[in-house]
Coordinates of C-alpha atoms in Angstrom, one line a residue:
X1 CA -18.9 4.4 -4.1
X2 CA -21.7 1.6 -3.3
X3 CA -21.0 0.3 0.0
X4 CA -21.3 -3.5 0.1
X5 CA -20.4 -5.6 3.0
X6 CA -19.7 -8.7 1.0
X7 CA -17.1 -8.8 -2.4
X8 CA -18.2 -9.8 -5.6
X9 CA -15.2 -12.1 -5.6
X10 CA -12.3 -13.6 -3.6
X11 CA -10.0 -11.0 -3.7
X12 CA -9.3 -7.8 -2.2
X13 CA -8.5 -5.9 -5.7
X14 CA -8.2 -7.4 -9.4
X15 CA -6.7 -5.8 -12.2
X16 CA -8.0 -6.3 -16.0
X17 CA -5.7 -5.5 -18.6
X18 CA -4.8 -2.2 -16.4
X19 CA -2.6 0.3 -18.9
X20 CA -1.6 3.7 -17.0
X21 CA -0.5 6.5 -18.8
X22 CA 1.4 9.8 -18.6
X23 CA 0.1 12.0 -21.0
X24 CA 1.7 9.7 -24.3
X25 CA 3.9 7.6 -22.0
X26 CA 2.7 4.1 -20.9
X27 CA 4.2 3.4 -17.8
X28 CA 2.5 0.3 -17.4
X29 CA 1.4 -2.3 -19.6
X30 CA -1.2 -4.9 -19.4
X31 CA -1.4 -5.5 -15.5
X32 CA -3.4 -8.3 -14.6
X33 CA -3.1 -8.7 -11.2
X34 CA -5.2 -10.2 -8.1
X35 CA -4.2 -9.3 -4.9
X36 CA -5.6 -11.8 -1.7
X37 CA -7.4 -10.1 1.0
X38 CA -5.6 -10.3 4.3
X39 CA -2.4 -10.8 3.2
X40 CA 1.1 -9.2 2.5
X41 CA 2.1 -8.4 -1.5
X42 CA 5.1 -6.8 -2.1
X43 CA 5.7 -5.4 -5.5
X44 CA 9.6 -5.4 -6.5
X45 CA 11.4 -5.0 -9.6
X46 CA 14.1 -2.2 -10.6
X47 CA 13.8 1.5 -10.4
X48 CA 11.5 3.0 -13.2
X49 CA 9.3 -0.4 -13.6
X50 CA 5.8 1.0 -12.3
X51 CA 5.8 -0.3 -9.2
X52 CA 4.6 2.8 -7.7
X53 CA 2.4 3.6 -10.4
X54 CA 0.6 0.8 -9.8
X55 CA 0.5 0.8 -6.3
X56 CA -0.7 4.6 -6.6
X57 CA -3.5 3.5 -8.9
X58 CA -5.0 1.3 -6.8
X59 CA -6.3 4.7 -4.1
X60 CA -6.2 7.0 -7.3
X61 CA -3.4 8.9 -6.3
X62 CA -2.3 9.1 -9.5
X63 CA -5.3 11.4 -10.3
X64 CA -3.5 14.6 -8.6
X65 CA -0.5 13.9 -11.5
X66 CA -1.3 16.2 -15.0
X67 CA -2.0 14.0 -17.9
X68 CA -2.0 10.8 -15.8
X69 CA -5.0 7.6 -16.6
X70 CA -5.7 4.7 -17.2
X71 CA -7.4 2.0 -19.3
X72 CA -8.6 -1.1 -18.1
X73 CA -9.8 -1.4 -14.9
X74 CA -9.2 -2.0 -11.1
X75 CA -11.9 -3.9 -9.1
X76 CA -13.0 -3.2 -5.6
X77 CA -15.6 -5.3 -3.9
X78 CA -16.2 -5.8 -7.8
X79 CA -16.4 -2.3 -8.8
X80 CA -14.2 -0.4 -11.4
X81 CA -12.6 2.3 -8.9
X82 CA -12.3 4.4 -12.2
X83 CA -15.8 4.3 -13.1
X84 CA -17.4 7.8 -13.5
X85 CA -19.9 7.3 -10.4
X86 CA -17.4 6.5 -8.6
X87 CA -16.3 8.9 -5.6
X88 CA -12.2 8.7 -5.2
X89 CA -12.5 10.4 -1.7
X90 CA -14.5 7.2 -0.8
X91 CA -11.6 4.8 -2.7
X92 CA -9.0 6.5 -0.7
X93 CA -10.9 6.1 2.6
X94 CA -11.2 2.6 2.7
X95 CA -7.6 2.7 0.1
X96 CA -5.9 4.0 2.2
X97 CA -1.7 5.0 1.9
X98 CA 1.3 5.0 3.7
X99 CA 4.2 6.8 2.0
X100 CA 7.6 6.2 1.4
X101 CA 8.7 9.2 3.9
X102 CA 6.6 10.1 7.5
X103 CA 4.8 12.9 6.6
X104 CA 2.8 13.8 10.1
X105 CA 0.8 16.9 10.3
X106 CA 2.4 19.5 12.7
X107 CA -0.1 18.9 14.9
X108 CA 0.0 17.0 18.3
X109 CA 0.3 13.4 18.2
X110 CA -3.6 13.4 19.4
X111 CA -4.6 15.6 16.7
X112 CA -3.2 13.1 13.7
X113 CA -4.5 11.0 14.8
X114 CA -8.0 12.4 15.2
X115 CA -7.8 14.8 12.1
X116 CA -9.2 12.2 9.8
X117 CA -12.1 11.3 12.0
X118 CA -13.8 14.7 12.6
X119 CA -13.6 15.5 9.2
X120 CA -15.2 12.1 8.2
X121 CA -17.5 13.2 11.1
X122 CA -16.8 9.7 13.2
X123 CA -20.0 9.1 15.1
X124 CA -18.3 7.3 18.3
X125 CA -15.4 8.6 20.8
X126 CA -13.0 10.2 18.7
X127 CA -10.6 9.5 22.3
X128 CA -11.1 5.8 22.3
X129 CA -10.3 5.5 18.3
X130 CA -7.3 7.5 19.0
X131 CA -6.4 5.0 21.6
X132 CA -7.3 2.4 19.5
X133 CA -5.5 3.3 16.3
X134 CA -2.3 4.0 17.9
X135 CA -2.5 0.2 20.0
X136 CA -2.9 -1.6 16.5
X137 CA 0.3 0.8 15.3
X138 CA 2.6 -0.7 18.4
X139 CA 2.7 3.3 19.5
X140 CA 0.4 3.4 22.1
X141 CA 3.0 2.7 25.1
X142 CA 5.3 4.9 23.5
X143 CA 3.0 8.3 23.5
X144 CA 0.2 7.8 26.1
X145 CA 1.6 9.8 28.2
X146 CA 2.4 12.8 25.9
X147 CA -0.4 12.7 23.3
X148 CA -0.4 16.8 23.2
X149 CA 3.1 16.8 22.3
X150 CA 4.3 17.7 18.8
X151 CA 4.2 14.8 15.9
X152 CA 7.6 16.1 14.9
X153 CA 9.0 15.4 17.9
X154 CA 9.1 11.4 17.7
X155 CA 11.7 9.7 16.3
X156 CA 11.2 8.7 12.4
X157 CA 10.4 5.2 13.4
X158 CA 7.9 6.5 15.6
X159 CA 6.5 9.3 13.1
X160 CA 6.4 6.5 10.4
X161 CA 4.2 4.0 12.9
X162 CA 2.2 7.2 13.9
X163 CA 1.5 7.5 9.9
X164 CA 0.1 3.9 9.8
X165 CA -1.9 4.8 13.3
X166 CA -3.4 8.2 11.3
X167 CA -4.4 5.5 8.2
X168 CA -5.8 3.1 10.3
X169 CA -8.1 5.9 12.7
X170 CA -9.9 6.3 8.8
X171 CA -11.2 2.6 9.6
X172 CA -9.6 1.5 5.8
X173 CA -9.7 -1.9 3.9
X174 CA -6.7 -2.0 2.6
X175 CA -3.3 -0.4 3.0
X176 CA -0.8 0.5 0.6
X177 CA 2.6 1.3 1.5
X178 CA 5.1 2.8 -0.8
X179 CA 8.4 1.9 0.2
X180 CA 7.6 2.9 4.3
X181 CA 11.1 1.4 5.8
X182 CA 13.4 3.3 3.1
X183 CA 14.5 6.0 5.4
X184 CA 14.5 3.9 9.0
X185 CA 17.6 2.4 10.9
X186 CA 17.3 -1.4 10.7
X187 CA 15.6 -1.5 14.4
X188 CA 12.6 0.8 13.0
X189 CA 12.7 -1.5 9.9
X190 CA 11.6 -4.4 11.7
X191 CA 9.2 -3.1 13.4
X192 CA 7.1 -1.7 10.7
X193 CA 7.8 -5.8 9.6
X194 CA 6.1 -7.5 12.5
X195 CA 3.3 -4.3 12.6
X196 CA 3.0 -5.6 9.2
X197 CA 2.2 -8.8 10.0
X198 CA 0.0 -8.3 13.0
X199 CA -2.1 -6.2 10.9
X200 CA -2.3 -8.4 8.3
X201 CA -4.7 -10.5 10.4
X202 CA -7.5 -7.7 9.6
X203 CA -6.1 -6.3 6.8
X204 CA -5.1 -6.6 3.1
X205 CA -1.5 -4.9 2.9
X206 CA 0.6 -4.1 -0.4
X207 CA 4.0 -3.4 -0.2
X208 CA 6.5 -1.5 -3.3
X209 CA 10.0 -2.5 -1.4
X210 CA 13.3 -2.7 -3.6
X211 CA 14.9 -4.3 -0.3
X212 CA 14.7 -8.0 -1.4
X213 CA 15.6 -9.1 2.2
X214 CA 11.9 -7.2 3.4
X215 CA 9.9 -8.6 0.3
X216 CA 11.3 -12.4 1.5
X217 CA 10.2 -11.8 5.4
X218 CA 7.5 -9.6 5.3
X219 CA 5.2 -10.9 2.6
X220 CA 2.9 -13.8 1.7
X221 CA 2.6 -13.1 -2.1
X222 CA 5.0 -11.2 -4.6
X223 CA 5.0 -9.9 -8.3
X224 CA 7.5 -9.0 -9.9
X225 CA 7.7 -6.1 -12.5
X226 CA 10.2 -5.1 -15.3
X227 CA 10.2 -3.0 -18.0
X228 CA 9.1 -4.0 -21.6
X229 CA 10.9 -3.6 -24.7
X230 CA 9.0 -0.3 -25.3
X231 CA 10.3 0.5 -22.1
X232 CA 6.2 0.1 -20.5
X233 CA 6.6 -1.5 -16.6
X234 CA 5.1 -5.1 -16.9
X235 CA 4.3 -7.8 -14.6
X236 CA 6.8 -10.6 -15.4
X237 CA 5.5 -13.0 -12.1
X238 CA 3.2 -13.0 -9.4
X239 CA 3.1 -15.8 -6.9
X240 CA 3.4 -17.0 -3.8
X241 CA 6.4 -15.7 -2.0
X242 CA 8.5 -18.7 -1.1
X243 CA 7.9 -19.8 -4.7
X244 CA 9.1 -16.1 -6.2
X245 CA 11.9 -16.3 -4.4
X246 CA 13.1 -20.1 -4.6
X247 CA 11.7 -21.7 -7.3
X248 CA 10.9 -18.7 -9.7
X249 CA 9.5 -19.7 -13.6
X250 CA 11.4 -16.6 -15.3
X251 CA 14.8 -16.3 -15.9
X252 CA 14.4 -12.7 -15.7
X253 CA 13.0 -12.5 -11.9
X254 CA 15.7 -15.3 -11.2
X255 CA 18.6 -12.6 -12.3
X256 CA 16.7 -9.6 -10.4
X257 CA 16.2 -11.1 -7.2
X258 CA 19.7 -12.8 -7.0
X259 CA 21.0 -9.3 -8.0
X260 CA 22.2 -10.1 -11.5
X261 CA 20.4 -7.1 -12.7
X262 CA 18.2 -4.2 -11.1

């Protein structure tokens, strides 16, 4: 993927008329979406919508599925990410994802976080971007002392913010989380909110959350997606998230997020 230090527009990805398929299934239909750079999205809508087939698209992680692709496009620094010349290791380096359950290597909480760097062959100290990726992830304080000690040891709280410390060590653009507070206790919860938001500040973050309450405090824009009448997820509304949320334009995101429906 050509590396350029400056976008070809004002936001951090763009979708044109982005269809993704399973085999003869369209899952999504006619996404047109533009995501701000250094900001919280959250995509929400009910189960079986696309919202993670969108939010998958966007690193190509849908690529690893059988019979999954797409038509349309998704822009990066104004580059189709599906574009034959284009390298998806590369997409999901500076892509990168944070899924909906921890999944940390069995390794030692050192070695997570370094795995990604010595195979992307880091040129600088692989000790001080361990440091450094677990400070930005709010874990630092919590493991210095034991960074030989088992991943699997930490609490899921802790092995979720250790995930986020592993995706940041890759040095990415953008992060995409898929649903990352569904199997934490409230406390946890809110701290993957306000890491969130501190990370926000250096980088673009977008959020699928069916926990209305999170989409409300966490995020700076929202869209909303529902399924067609062909049964295809679409986007009904994007916006900002204060407008989504109290002044919406669609009767149908009005009824979802007051829990009418969904």
């Amino acid at each position: 993927m050509a590396d350029t230090s400056i976008p070809n527009n004002n936001y951090a990805i763009e979708t044109e008329n982005l269809d993704i398929f399973y085999g003869n299934f369209r899952a999504v239909k006619e996404v047109n979406l533009k995501i701000e750079p250094q900001k919280i999205t959250a995509i929400i809508g009910p189960s079986g919508c696309g919202k993670s087939t969108v939010l998958r698209a966007f690193n190509r992680m849908n690529d690893f599925i059988p019979g999954a692709y797409v038509k349309g496009s998704i822009l990066f620094h104004g580059q189709n990410i599906y574009s034959t010349n284009v390298d998806p290791v590369q997409v999901r380096k500076r892509i990168g994802m944070v899924f909906q359950k921890p999944n940390p290597f069995p390794k030692s909480i050192y070695d997570n976080i370094a795995w990604g760097a010595k195979i992307n062959h880091y040129p600088g100290s692989v000790a001080d971007l361990v440091e450094e990726s677990l400070i930005k992830a709010a874990l630092w304080d919590e493991v210095k002392d034991d960074l030989q000690g088992s991943a699997l040891g930490l609490s899921s709280g802790q092995q979720q913010r250790l995930c986020i410390a592993r995706t940041l060590a890759v040095q990415p653009e953008i992060i995409l989380m898929d649903e990352p507070c569904s199997a934490l206790d409230p406390t946890a919860t809110l701290k993957i909110e306000d890491l969130m938001r501190d990370l926000a500040v250096s980088y673009t973050i977008i959020i699928v959350t069916h926990n209305m309450q999170q989409a409300g405090r966490a995020s700076d824009y929202t869209a909303f997606f529902t399924m067609d009448t062909d049964r295809a997820g679409k986007m009904v509304e994007y916006g900002l998230t204060e407008q989504i949320f109290t002044r919406p334009q669609h009767k149908e995101t009005e009824d979802y997020i007051s829990g009418r429906f969904g």
